[in-house]
Amino acid sequence: MPDIPSSRLPGFHRLDVEARWRELARRGDVSPEELHVLRALGSPSFDILNQMIENAVGVFALPLGLGLNLTVNGRDHLVPMAVEEPSVVAAVSYAAKVVRHAGGFTADADASMMIAQVQLTGYGSPELARERLLAHREQLLALANSFHPALQRRGGGAREVQVRILPAPEGPQGEPLFIVHLLVDTQEAMGANLLNTMAEGVAPLIEQLTGGRVYVRILSNLADQRLARASCRIPLAALADFDLPGEDIAEGILQASRFAEADPYRAATHNKGVMNGIDAVAIATGQDWRAIEAGAHAYACRTGRYGPLSRWTLEQGHLVGRIELPLALGMVGGPIKVHPGAQLGLKLLRVTTVRELAMVFASVGLAQNFAAVRALGSVGIQKGHMALHARCVAVTAGARGLDVEKVARLLVERGSVKVETAREILASCQAVTAP
Ligand code: NDP
């Protein structure tokens, strides 16, 4: 395997964008052709857009940043992140740096097992219908696989048939829900289209075997057979910051974790922080981030009560963070081979398999969460956030070019990061420089 360049790029944030491009090219993160793609990301060819969605009339661009310092299972990864929110990229880079010095993230991911659902109605006796279907398990699997023979040749394909009988939502007078699950190994694909084709394909056989009628047939986005996990272990001394000892910072993080476990109102915001990182890298690598979001939040609710996707504990003098969530990702399929930015994003990440991609995503989610709970449990989130948010406020007030940094700095100094204040500052700067 070729040497992977380090994800440590000291001083990268101080370079202008041209210098950042040169640095990526010098390190071999992007080829000359890819550099061209990177420069042109904001204006892709209209042909590509037209292939992607209907009625395309333009491009809605997002900034693409690079999360730095990430190391997962001993391998370094630059993390492409497409996101509009200030501080997300800085937070993940900071957290990854702390964890890197503590040995990096450890992660693992399940095989790409996805669930297709087929809803059967009018089936008569649920026990008899279940028996009949399971007796024809091999025939159902063979039929499902006949729709994607190449997937089987690649080592994937339909693997299992399950039946779930659920109480009718109307109460005892309603027909219980009879749901057939088809478990499919989608290999390097996210798998939605693969599964939907199979689910639609097996529906007539399910009807024939049971005498029932199939209505809905589609994949489930609760991809709980396809989980990814990441963890990190940080010595307390490495947490010391803001003139506070590591023990104190750790206590704040532990309290934040307890809060999220006990209270769904807090857990929702805790998980939003996790998804700040995961969504950003999902968008930059052409993943279906709505599918990821749906799966993550449904999984967060699996016990019947919404809870945090990540947790923090104190173990033998170390702060230990763990995250687990479903990640239905793809290295192929969807827009991945169509959108040049998605291909570039995957190249920058330097992952070779979809499982490795999921491990990086889970680590990014945990890194993002670490940065958030560390700030929340100590100096508060506004200190770091406002410094970056101030630039947006300055631009909103009309600042351009060098004025942006100047106005942003003055906003933070005054402790009033507001558009009105920015307008006043801008007006006074312009009055000073007017001839
Ligand atoms: P595709 O339909 O593009 O299918 C992936 C295809 O890639 C496979 O059919 C296969 O085609 C090919 N392929 C090449 N190499 C591999 C490999 N190593 N492993 C697996 N497949 C390989 O994508 P998906 O089925 O992954 O569907 C994802 C898309 O579906 C996303 O864009 C998503 O937005 C969308 N979607 C999502 C829904 C949801 O989440 N609820 C619902 C509907 C759509 P071949 O065998 O012919 O080479």
Short mmCIF file of C-alpha atoms and ligand atoms in Angstrom, two decimals:
data_model
loop_
_atom_site.label_atom_id
_atom_site.label_comp_id
_atom_site.label_asym_id
_atom_site.label_seq_id
_atom_site.Cartn_x
_atom_site.Cartn_y
_atom_site.Cartn_z
CA MET A 1 0.00 0.00 0.00
CA PRO A 2 1.43 3.45 -0.89
CA ASP A 3 2.51 5.74 1.93
CA ILE A 4 -0.36 7.88 3.19
CA PRO A 5 0.60 11.53 3.73
CA SER A 6 0.07 12.79 7.25
CA SER A 7 -3.20 14.51 8.06
CA ARG A 8 -1.22 17.02 10.15
CA LEU A 9 -0.88 20.21 8.11
CA PRO A 10 0.43 22.78 10.59
CA GLY A 11 -0.38 26.36 9.60
CA PHE A 12 -2.76 25.28 6.80
CA HIS A 13 -5.51 27.54 8.13
CA ARG A 14 -3.26 30.57 7.80
CA LEU A 15 -2.61 30.03 4.06
CA ASP A 16 -4.69 31.71 1.38
CA VAL A 17 -6.70 29.42 -0.85
CA GLU A 18 -4.13 29.38 -3.69
CA ALA A 19 -1.42 28.35 -1.24
CA ARG A 20 -3.70 25.62 0.17
CA TRP A 21 -4.22 24.23 -3.32
CA ARG A 22 -0.46 24.30 -3.96
CA GLU A 23 0.17 22.48 -0.69
CA LEU A 24 -2.34 19.72 -1.51
CA ALA A 25 -0.76 19.30 -4.96
CA ARG A 26 2.77 19.27 -3.51
CA ARG A 27 1.84 16.55 -1.03
CA GLY A 28 0.17 14.46 -3.74
CA ASP A 29 -3.30 14.69 -2.17
CA VAL A 30 -4.59 15.88 -5.55
CA SER A 31 -3.25 15.31 -9.07
CA PRO A 32 -3.01 18.26 -11.50
CA GLU A 33 -6.34 17.14 -13.04
CA GLU A 34 -7.97 16.90 -9.61
CA LEU A 35 -6.67 20.33 -8.73
CA HIS A 36 -8.50 21.58 -11.78
CA VAL A 37 -11.68 19.83 -10.55
CA LEU A 38 -11.22 21.41 -7.11
CA ARG A 39 -10.90 24.90 -8.58
CA ALA A 40 -13.96 24.37 -10.77
CA LEU A 41 -16.19 22.79 -8.08
CA GLY A 42 -18.39 25.87 -7.82
CA SER A 43 -19.27 25.73 -11.50
CA PRO A 44 -19.74 22.12 -12.64
CA SER A 45 -20.89 21.45 -16.16
CA PHE A 46 -24.62 21.90 -16.65
CA ASP A 47 -24.77 18.46 -18.28
CA ILE A 48 -23.81 16.87 -14.97
CA LEU A 49 -26.41 18.84 -13.01
CA ASN A 50 -29.09 17.91 -15.50
CA GLN A 51 -28.23 14.24 -15.09
CA MET A 52 -28.57 14.52 -11.32
CA ILE A 53 -31.96 16.14 -10.73
CA GLU A 54 -34.98 17.46 -12.58
CA ASN A 55 -35.55 21.08 -13.61
CA ALA A 56 -31.96 22.06 -12.73
CA VAL A 57 -31.43 25.81 -13.05
CA GLY A 58 -28.19 26.37 -11.15
CA VAL A 59 -25.75 25.34 -8.45
CA PHE A 60 -26.19 26.04 -4.76
CA ALA A 61 -22.61 26.02 -3.55
CA LEU A 62 -21.36 25.24 -0.04
CA PRO A 63 -17.84 25.88 1.22
CA LEU A 64 -15.61 22.78 1.11
CA GLY A 65 -13.13 22.66 3.99
CA LEU A 66 -10.60 20.10 5.12
CA GLY A 67 -10.74 18.54 8.56
CA LEU A 68 -7.15 17.85 9.64
CA ASN A 69 -5.24 15.65 12.07
CA LEU A 70 -7.55 12.63 11.88
CA THR A 71 -6.05 9.24 12.48
CA VAL A 72 -8.23 6.13 12.53
CA ASN A 73 -6.81 2.67 13.24
CA GLY A 74 -3.34 4.09 12.67
CA ARG A 75 -4.14 5.57 9.25
CA ASP A 76 -4.28 9.28 8.52
CA HIS A 77 -7.19 10.85 6.64
CA LEU A 78 -7.83 14.36 5.37
CA VAL A 79 -11.55 14.93 5.81
CA PRO A 80 -13.38 16.86 3.07
CA MET A 81 -16.31 18.68 4.67
CA ALA A 82 -19.03 20.59 2.81
CA VAL A 83 -20.85 22.71 5.37
CA GLU A 84 -22.21 26.21 5.81
CA GLU A 85 -21.80 26.40 9.62
CA PRO A 86 -18.68 28.12 10.96
CA SER A 87 -16.53 26.23 13.48
CA VAL A 88 -17.43 22.69 12.35
CA VAL A 89 -14.18 22.17 10.44
CA ALA A 90 -12.08 23.85 13.13
CA ALA A 91 -13.74 21.79 15.87
CA VAL A 92 -13.16 18.44 14.19
CA SER A 93 -9.54 19.36 13.43
CA TYR A 94 -8.93 20.41 17.03
CA ALA A 95 -10.53 17.29 18.49
CA ALA A 96 -8.71 15.01 16.05
CA LYS A 97 -5.43 16.61 17.10
CA VAL A 98 -6.04 15.92 20.80
CA VAL A 99 -7.08 12.33 20.04
CA ARG A 100 -4.16 11.86 17.65
CA HIS A 101 -1.69 12.62 20.45
CA ALA A 102 -3.51 10.04 22.54
CA GLY A 103 -3.10 7.33 19.88
CA GLY A 104 -5.91 8.19 17.48
CA PHE A 105 -9.38 6.73 17.01
CA THR A 106 -10.06 3.01 17.01
CA ALA A 107 -12.97 2.03 14.79
CA ASP A 108 -14.74 -0.88 13.20
CA ALA A 109 -17.77 -1.39 10.96
CA ASP A 110 -20.15 -4.20 10.07
CA ALA A 111 -20.55 -5.67 6.60
CA SER A 112 -22.93 -3.80 4.27
CA MET A 113 -26.09 -5.63 5.34
CA MET A 114 -29.23 -3.67 4.45
CA ILE A 115 -32.90 -4.43 5.06
CA ALA A 116 -35.64 -4.34 2.40
CA GLN A 117 -39.23 -4.35 3.65
CA VAL A 118 -42.31 -5.79 1.97
CA GLN A 119 -45.70 -5.15 3.57
CA LEU A 120 -48.23 -7.95 3.06
CA THR A 121 -51.97 -7.56 3.72
CA GLY A 122 -55.00 -9.85 3.47
CA TYR A 123 -52.85 -12.88 4.31
CA GLY A 124 -55.35 -14.79 6.49
CA SER A 125 -53.59 -16.58 9.32
CA PRO A 126 -50.28 -14.83 10.12
CA GLU A 127 -48.72 -18.07 11.41
CA LEU A 128 -49.59 -19.99 8.23
CA ALA A 129 -48.40 -17.15 6.00
CA ARG A 130 -45.12 -16.97 7.92
CA GLU A 131 -44.64 -20.74 7.70
CA ARG A 132 -45.29 -20.76 3.96
CA LEU A 133 -42.89 -17.92 3.29
CA LEU A 134 -40.08 -19.34 5.40
CA ALA A 135 -40.57 -22.76 3.78
CA HIS A 136 -39.81 -21.02 0.45
CA ARG A 137 -36.84 -19.07 1.81
CA GLU A 138 -34.38 -20.42 -0.81
CA GLN A 139 -36.76 -19.65 -3.69
CA LEU A 140 -37.30 -16.09 -2.40
CA LEU A 141 -33.55 -15.49 -2.03
CA ALA A 142 -32.81 -16.94 -5.46
CA LEU A 143 -35.49 -14.74 -7.03
CA ALA A 144 -34.14 -11.63 -5.25
CA ASN A 145 -30.62 -12.42 -6.40
CA SER A 146 -31.75 -12.96 -9.98
CA PHE A 147 -32.38 -9.21 -10.21
CA HIS A 148 -28.72 -8.41 -9.36
CA PRO A 149 -26.55 -11.34 -10.41
CA ALA A 150 -23.43 -9.11 -10.52
CA LEU A 151 -23.84 -8.33 -6.82
CA GLN A 152 -23.72 -12.04 -6.01
CA ARG A 153 -20.65 -12.46 -8.21
CA ARG A 154 -18.99 -9.72 -6.13
CA GLY A 155 -19.66 -11.69 -2.96
CA GLY A 156 -22.87 -9.90 -1.90
CA GLY A 157 -26.57 -10.50 -2.48
CA ALA A 158 -29.76 -11.43 -0.63
CA ARG A 159 -28.91 -13.52 2.45
CA GLU A 160 -31.92 -13.91 4.69
CA VAL A 161 -35.72 -13.74 4.83
CA GLN A 162 -37.38 -12.71 8.08
CA VAL A 163 -41.03 -12.13 9.01
CA ARG A 164 -42.18 -9.59 11.57
CA ILE A 165 -45.78 -9.46 12.76
CA LEU A 166 -46.61 -6.15 14.41
CA PRO A 167 -49.73 -5.10 16.32
CA ALA A 168 -52.21 -3.06 14.28
CA PRO A 169 -51.96 0.65 15.14
CA GLU A 170 -55.80 0.83 15.26
CA GLY A 171 -55.93 -1.77 18.04
CA PRO A 172 -57.22 -5.38 18.14
CA GLN A 173 -59.88 -4.77 15.47
CA GLY A 174 -57.17 -4.05 12.83
CA GLU A 175 -55.19 -6.64 10.83
CA PRO A 176 -51.73 -7.12 12.39
CA LEU A 177 -48.92 -5.79 10.18
CA PHE A 178 -47.14 -8.56 8.31
CA ILE A 179 -43.72 -7.37 7.23
CA VAL A 180 -41.21 -9.42 5.28
CA HIS A 181 -37.57 -8.41 5.68
CA LEU A 182 -35.01 -9.29 3.04
CA LEU A 183 -31.44 -8.91 4.30
CA VAL A 184 -29.05 -8.02 1.50
CA ASP A 185 -25.29 -7.57 1.50
CA THR A 186 -24.79 -4.59 -0.80
CA GLN A 187 -20.96 -4.70 -0.77
CA GLU A 188 -19.53 -1.30 -1.75
CA ALA A 189 -22.93 0.30 -2.51
CA MET A 190 -25.28 2.14 -0.15
CA GLY A 191 -27.85 -0.13 -1.72
CA ALA A 192 -31.19 1.71 -1.85
CA ASN A 193 -31.82 1.07 -5.52
CA LEU A 194 -30.49 -2.47 -5.31
CA LEU A 195 -32.85 -3.28 -2.45
CA ASN A 196 -35.86 -1.54 -3.92
CA THR A 197 -35.48 -3.55 -7.12
CA MET A 198 -35.26 -6.79 -5.16
CA ALA A 199 -38.21 -5.89 -2.89
CA GLU A 200 -40.40 -5.09 -5.88
CA GLY A 201 -39.13 -8.19 -7.67
CA VAL A 202 -40.03 -10.67 -4.90
CA ALA A 203 -43.43 -9.13 -4.11
CA PRO A 204 -45.42 -11.19 -6.67
CA LEU A 205 -43.94 -14.43 -5.31
CA ILE A 206 -44.84 -13.38 -1.76
CA GLU A 207 -48.42 -12.73 -2.92
CA GLN A 208 -48.55 -16.05 -4.74
CA LEU A 209 -47.26 -18.00 -1.75
CA THR A 210 -49.63 -16.42 0.78
CA GLY A 211 -52.67 -15.35 -1.24
CA GLY A 212 -52.18 -11.87 0.25
CA ARG A 213 -51.68 -8.48 -1.36
CA VAL A 214 -48.43 -6.49 -1.21
CA TYR A 215 -48.50 -2.73 -0.97
CA VAL A 216 -45.33 -0.99 0.24
CA ARG A 217 -41.90 -2.42 -0.73
CA ILE A 218 -38.75 -0.40 -0.12
CA LEU A 219 -35.53 -0.46 1.92
CA SER A 220 -35.47 0.57 5.56
CA ASN A 221 -33.24 3.49 6.45
CA LEU A 222 -32.88 2.07 9.95
CA ALA A 223 -29.75 0.21 8.82
CA ASP A 224 -29.14 -1.43 12.19
CA GLN A 225 -27.38 -4.42 10.62
CA ARG A 226 -24.77 -2.02 9.28
CA LEU A 227 -23.35 -0.26 12.31
CA ALA A 228 -20.06 1.57 12.63
CA ARG A 229 -18.30 2.19 15.92
CA ALA A 230 -15.43 4.45 16.97
CA SER A 231 -13.74 5.11 20.28
CA CYS A 232 -10.95 7.19 21.72
CA ARG A 233 -9.07 7.21 25.01
CA ILE A 234 -7.54 10.48 26.19
CA PRO A 235 -5.30 10.88 29.25
CA LEU A 236 -6.75 13.49 31.58
CA ALA A 237 -3.59 15.62 31.50
CA ALA A 238 -4.06 16.07 27.73
CA LEU A 239 -7.42 17.74 28.36
CA ALA A 240 -6.09 20.67 30.40
CA ASP A 241 -7.09 23.96 28.76
CA PHE A 242 -8.64 27.38 29.42
CA ASP A 243 -6.54 27.53 32.64
CA LEU A 244 -8.51 24.50 33.86
CA PRO A 245 -6.98 21.15 34.87
CA GLY A 246 -7.75 18.08 32.74
CA GLU A 247 -9.83 16.58 35.57
CA ASP A 248 -12.15 19.56 35.48
CA ILE A 249 -12.59 19.47 31.70
CA ALA A 250 -13.25 15.72 31.91
CA GLU A 251 -15.87 16.26 34.62
CA GLY A 252 -17.68 18.75 32.37
CA ILE A 253 -17.65 16.22 29.51
CA LEU A 254 -18.94 13.44 31.78
CA GLN A 255 -21.73 15.68 33.01
CA ALA A 256 -22.65 16.57 29.42
CA SER A 257 -22.78 12.86 28.58
CA ARG A 258 -25.01 12.09 31.61
CA PHE A 259 -27.27 14.98 30.66
CA ALA A 260 -27.71 13.60 27.13
CA GLU A 261 -28.41 10.08 28.43
CA ALA A 262 -31.07 11.32 30.83
CA ASP A 263 -32.83 13.93 28.71
CA PRO A 264 -34.02 13.62 25.08
CA TYR A 265 -34.11 17.42 24.78
CA ARG A 266 -30.36 17.47 25.38
CA ALA A 267 -29.75 14.22 23.42
CA ALA A 268 -31.22 15.81 20.28
CA THR A 269 -28.68 18.64 20.44
CA HIS A 270 -25.87 16.27 21.41
CA ASN A 271 -26.64 14.20 18.29
CA LYS A 272 -26.99 17.32 16.15
CA GLY A 273 -23.36 18.03 17.04
CA VAL A 274 -22.37 14.50 16.02
CA MET A 275 -24.19 14.94 12.71
CA ASN A 276 -22.52 18.32 12.08
CA GLY A 277 -19.39 16.37 11.21
CA ILE A 278 -20.98 13.33 9.62
CA ASP A 279 -23.31 15.31 7.33
CA ALA A 280 -20.48 17.55 6.17
CA VAL A 281 -18.28 14.65 5.08
CA ALA A 282 -21.35 12.86 3.69
CA ILE A 283 -22.15 15.78 1.40
CA ALA A 284 -18.52 16.14 0.33
CA THR A 285 -18.34 12.45 -0.64
CA GLY A 286 -21.70 12.21 -2.45
CA GLN A 287 -23.55 10.20 0.23
CA ASP A 288 -27.31 10.32 0.83
CA TRP A 289 -27.18 12.35 4.03
CA ARG A 290 -30.96 12.26 4.54
CA ALA A 291 -30.70 8.48 4.68
CA ILE A 292 -27.84 8.72 7.18
CA GLU A 293 -29.76 11.22 9.32
CA ALA A 294 -32.93 9.10 9.28
CA GLY A 295 -30.96 6.00 10.29
CA ALA A 296 -28.99 7.78 13.02
CA HIS A 297 -32.01 9.29 14.75
CA ALA A 298 -34.11 6.12 14.48
CA TYR A 299 -31.18 4.21 16.01
CA ALA A 300 -30.90 6.81 18.78
CA CYS A 301 -34.49 5.85 19.66
CA ARG A 302 -34.08 2.07 19.51
CA THR A 303 -34.80 1.50 23.20
CA GLY A 304 -38.09 3.38 22.88
CA ARG A 305 -36.51 6.51 24.31
CA TYR A 306 -34.35 8.94 22.30
CA GLY A 307 -30.74 8.90 23.53
CA PRO A 308 -27.22 10.03 22.61
CA LEU A 309 -25.29 8.29 19.82
CA SER A 310 -22.04 8.79 21.76
CA ARG A 311 -21.12 8.43 25.43
CA TRP A 312 -18.18 9.47 27.61
CA THR A 313 -16.82 7.65 30.64
CA LEU A 314 -13.82 7.82 32.93
CA GLU A 315 -11.69 4.66 32.78
CA GLN A 316 -8.33 4.21 34.52
CA GLY A 317 -7.38 7.85 34.44
CA HIS A 318 -8.53 8.32 30.86
CA LEU A 319 -11.53 9.96 29.31
CA VAL A 320 -13.07 7.38 26.98
CA GLY A 321 -15.51 8.26 24.21
CA ARG A 322 -17.56 5.76 22.22
CA ILE A 323 -19.98 6.15 19.37
CA GLU A 324 -22.13 3.65 17.48
CA LEU A 325 -24.57 4.39 14.67
CA PRO A 326 -25.89 2.95 11.41
CA LEU A 327 -23.95 4.21 8.40
CA ALA A 328 -25.34 3.18 5.02
CA LEU A 329 -22.63 4.59 2.77
CA GLY A 330 -21.39 3.90 -0.74
CA MET A 331 -18.13 3.95 -2.64
CA VAL A 332 -20.18 3.39 -5.82
CA GLY A 333 -23.71 4.20 -6.92
CA GLY A 334 -25.95 7.23 -6.54
CA PRO A 335 -24.16 10.42 -7.60
CA ILE A 336 -20.71 9.14 -6.56
CA LYS A 337 -19.35 8.40 -10.02
CA VAL A 338 -21.32 11.27 -11.58
CA HIS A 339 -20.40 14.23 -9.39
CA PRO A 340 -16.72 15.17 -9.77
CA GLY A 341 -16.69 16.66 -6.24
CA ALA A 342 -17.79 13.35 -4.71
CA GLN A 343 -14.97 11.48 -6.41
CA LEU A 344 -12.50 14.11 -5.31
CA GLY A 345 -13.83 13.91 -1.74
CA LEU A 346 -13.28 10.14 -1.64
CA LYS A 347 -9.81 10.56 -3.11
CA LEU A 348 -8.87 13.11 -0.44
CA LEU A 349 -10.09 10.76 2.29
CA ARG A 350 -7.91 7.96 0.93
CA VAL A 351 -10.26 5.18 1.93
CA THR A 352 -10.38 2.02 -0.14
CA THR A 353 -13.52 0.28 1.10
CA VAL A 354 -16.97 1.32 2.25
CA ARG A 355 -16.30 -0.20 5.69
CA GLU A 356 -13.23 2.00 6.07
CA LEU A 357 -15.35 4.96 4.97
CA ALA A 358 -17.88 4.16 7.71
CA MET A 359 -15.09 3.96 10.31
CA VAL A 360 -13.86 7.43 9.30
CA PHE A 361 -17.43 8.81 9.45
CA ALA A 362 -17.97 7.39 12.94
CA SER A 363 -14.63 8.87 14.09
CA VAL A 364 -15.53 12.26 12.63
CA GLY A 365 -18.85 12.14 14.50
CA LEU A 366 -17.10 11.35 17.77
CA ALA A 367 -14.46 14.04 17.18
CA GLN A 368 -17.17 16.62 16.55
CA ASN A 369 -19.00 15.55 19.68
CA PHE A 370 -15.80 15.73 21.75
CA ALA A 371 -15.18 19.32 20.64
CA ALA A 372 -18.76 20.28 21.52
CA VAL A 373 -18.99 18.64 24.96
CA ARG A 374 -15.51 19.86 25.89
CA ALA A 375 -16.57 23.46 25.26
CA LEU A 376 -20.07 23.01 26.72
CA GLY A 377 -18.74 21.52 29.93
CA SER A 378 -16.15 24.29 30.44
CA VAL A 379 -16.05 27.77 28.91
CA GLY A 380 -19.24 27.42 26.88
CA ILE A 381 -19.74 27.08 23.16
CA GLN A 382 -20.09 30.73 22.29
CA LYS A 383 -16.45 31.64 22.91
CA GLY A 384 -15.13 29.64 19.95
CA HIS A 385 -18.28 29.78 17.89
CA MET A 386 -18.71 33.53 18.03
CA ALA A 387 -15.20 34.25 16.81
CA LEU A 388 -16.03 32.37 13.61
CA HIS A 389 -19.65 33.45 13.43
CA ALA A 390 -18.43 37.06 13.62
CA ARG A 391 -17.07 36.78 10.06
CA CYS A 392 -20.52 35.87 8.76
CA VAL A 393 -22.03 38.75 10.70
CA ALA A 394 -19.41 41.13 9.25
CA VAL A 395 -20.22 39.99 5.69
CA THR A 396 -23.97 40.30 6.37
CA ALA A 397 -23.36 43.89 7.47
CA GLY A 398 -21.62 44.61 4.16
CA ALA A 399 -17.91 44.11 4.97
CA ARG A 400 -15.77 42.79 2.13
CA GLY A 401 -12.10 41.83 1.64
CA LEU A 402 -9.74 42.77 4.45
CA ASP A 403 -12.56 44.56 6.30
CA VAL A 404 -14.16 41.19 7.13
CA GLU A 405 -11.41 40.08 9.53
CA LYS A 406 -11.07 43.55 11.00
CA VAL A 407 -14.80 43.97 11.69
CA ALA A 408 -15.05 40.38 13.00
CA ARG A 409 -12.17 41.00 15.43
CA LEU A 410 -13.73 44.20 16.72
CA LEU A 411 -17.11 42.50 17.13
CA VAL A 412 -15.55 39.84 19.34
CA GLU A 413 -13.54 42.43 21.29
CA ARG A 414 -16.71 44.38 21.99
CA GLY A 415 -18.49 41.18 23.00
CA SER A 416 -21.41 42.05 20.71
CA VAL A 417 -21.46 39.84 17.61
CA LYS A 418 -24.49 41.53 16.05
CA VAL A 419 -25.20 42.85 12.57
CA GLU A 420 -26.14 46.26 13.97
CA THR A 421 -22.79 46.53 15.80
CA ALA A 422 -20.96 45.38 12.66
CA ARG A 423 -22.66 48.13 10.64
CA GLU A 424 -21.55 50.74 13.18
CA ILE A 425 -17.96 49.44 13.13
CA LEU A 426 -17.95 49.34 9.33
CA ALA A 427 -19.31 52.87 9.11
CA SER A 428 -16.63 54.16 11.51
CA CYS A 429 -13.86 52.32 9.57
CA GLN A 430 -15.13 53.79 6.30
CA ALA A 431 -15.35 57.27 7.85
CA VAL A 432 -11.68 57.00 8.91
CA THR A 433 -10.49 55.85 5.46
CA ALA A 434 -12.69 58.26 3.44
CA PRO A 435 -10.64 60.95 1.60
P1 NDP B 1 -27.05 2.35 -7.45
O1 NDP B 1 -28.46 2.10 -7.83
O2 NDP B 1 -26.31 3.28 -8.29
O3 NDP B 1 -26.41 0.91 -7.38
C1 NDP B 1 -25.10 0.65 -7.17
C2 NDP B 1 -24.62 -0.10 -8.37
O4 NDP B 1 -23.21 -0.02 -8.41
C3 NDP B 1 -24.92 -1.59 -8.27
O5 NDP B 1 -26.20 -1.87 -8.74
C4 NDP B 1 -23.84 -2.17 -9.12
O6 NDP B 1 -24.31 -2.24 -10.45
C5 NDP B 1 -22.73 -1.13 -9.11
N1 NDP B 1 -21.50 -1.60 -8.45
C6 NDP B 1 -20.26 -1.52 -8.98
N2 NDP B 1 -19.34 -2.00 -8.13
C7 NDP B 1 -20.01 -2.41 -7.03
C8 NDP B 1 -19.60 -3.02 -5.80
N3 NDP B 1 -18.31 -3.29 -5.55
N4 NDP B 1 -20.53 -3.29 -4.87
C9 NDP B 1 -21.83 -2.99 -5.10
N5 NDP B 1 -22.29 -2.45 -6.25
C10 NDP B 1 -21.39 -2.16 -7.22
O7 NDP B 1 -26.89 2.81 -5.94
P2 NDP B 1 -27.52 2.19 -4.66
O8 NDP B 1 -28.30 0.94 -4.89
O9 NDP B 1 -26.39 2.13 -3.69
O10 NDP B 1 -28.58 3.31 -4.25
C11 NDP B 1 -28.12 4.50 -3.69
C12 NDP B 1 -28.96 5.65 -4.21
O11 NDP B 1 -30.33 5.41 -3.96
C13 NDP B 1 -28.63 6.92 -3.51
O12 NDP B 1 -28.38 7.91 -4.49
C14 NDP B 1 -29.88 7.27 -2.74
O13 NDP B 1 -30.07 8.67 -2.63
C15 NDP B 1 -30.96 6.64 -3.54
N6 NDP B 1 -32.21 6.29 -2.87
C16 NDP B 1 -32.36 6.31 -1.50
C17 NDP B 1 -33.55 5.95 -0.92
C18 NDP B 1 -33.63 5.89 0.57
O14 NDP B 1 -32.61 5.99 1.26
N7 NDP B 1 -34.81 5.75 1.19
C19 NDP B 1 -34.72 5.58 -1.73
C20 NDP B 1 -34.45 5.54 -3.16
C21 NDP B 1 -33.25 5.90 -3.69
P3 NDP B 1 -23.89 -3.42 -11.43
O15 NDP B 1 -24.08 -4.68 -10.64
O16 NDP B 1 -24.85 -3.31 -12.55
O17 NDP B 1 -22.47 -3.15 -11.78
#
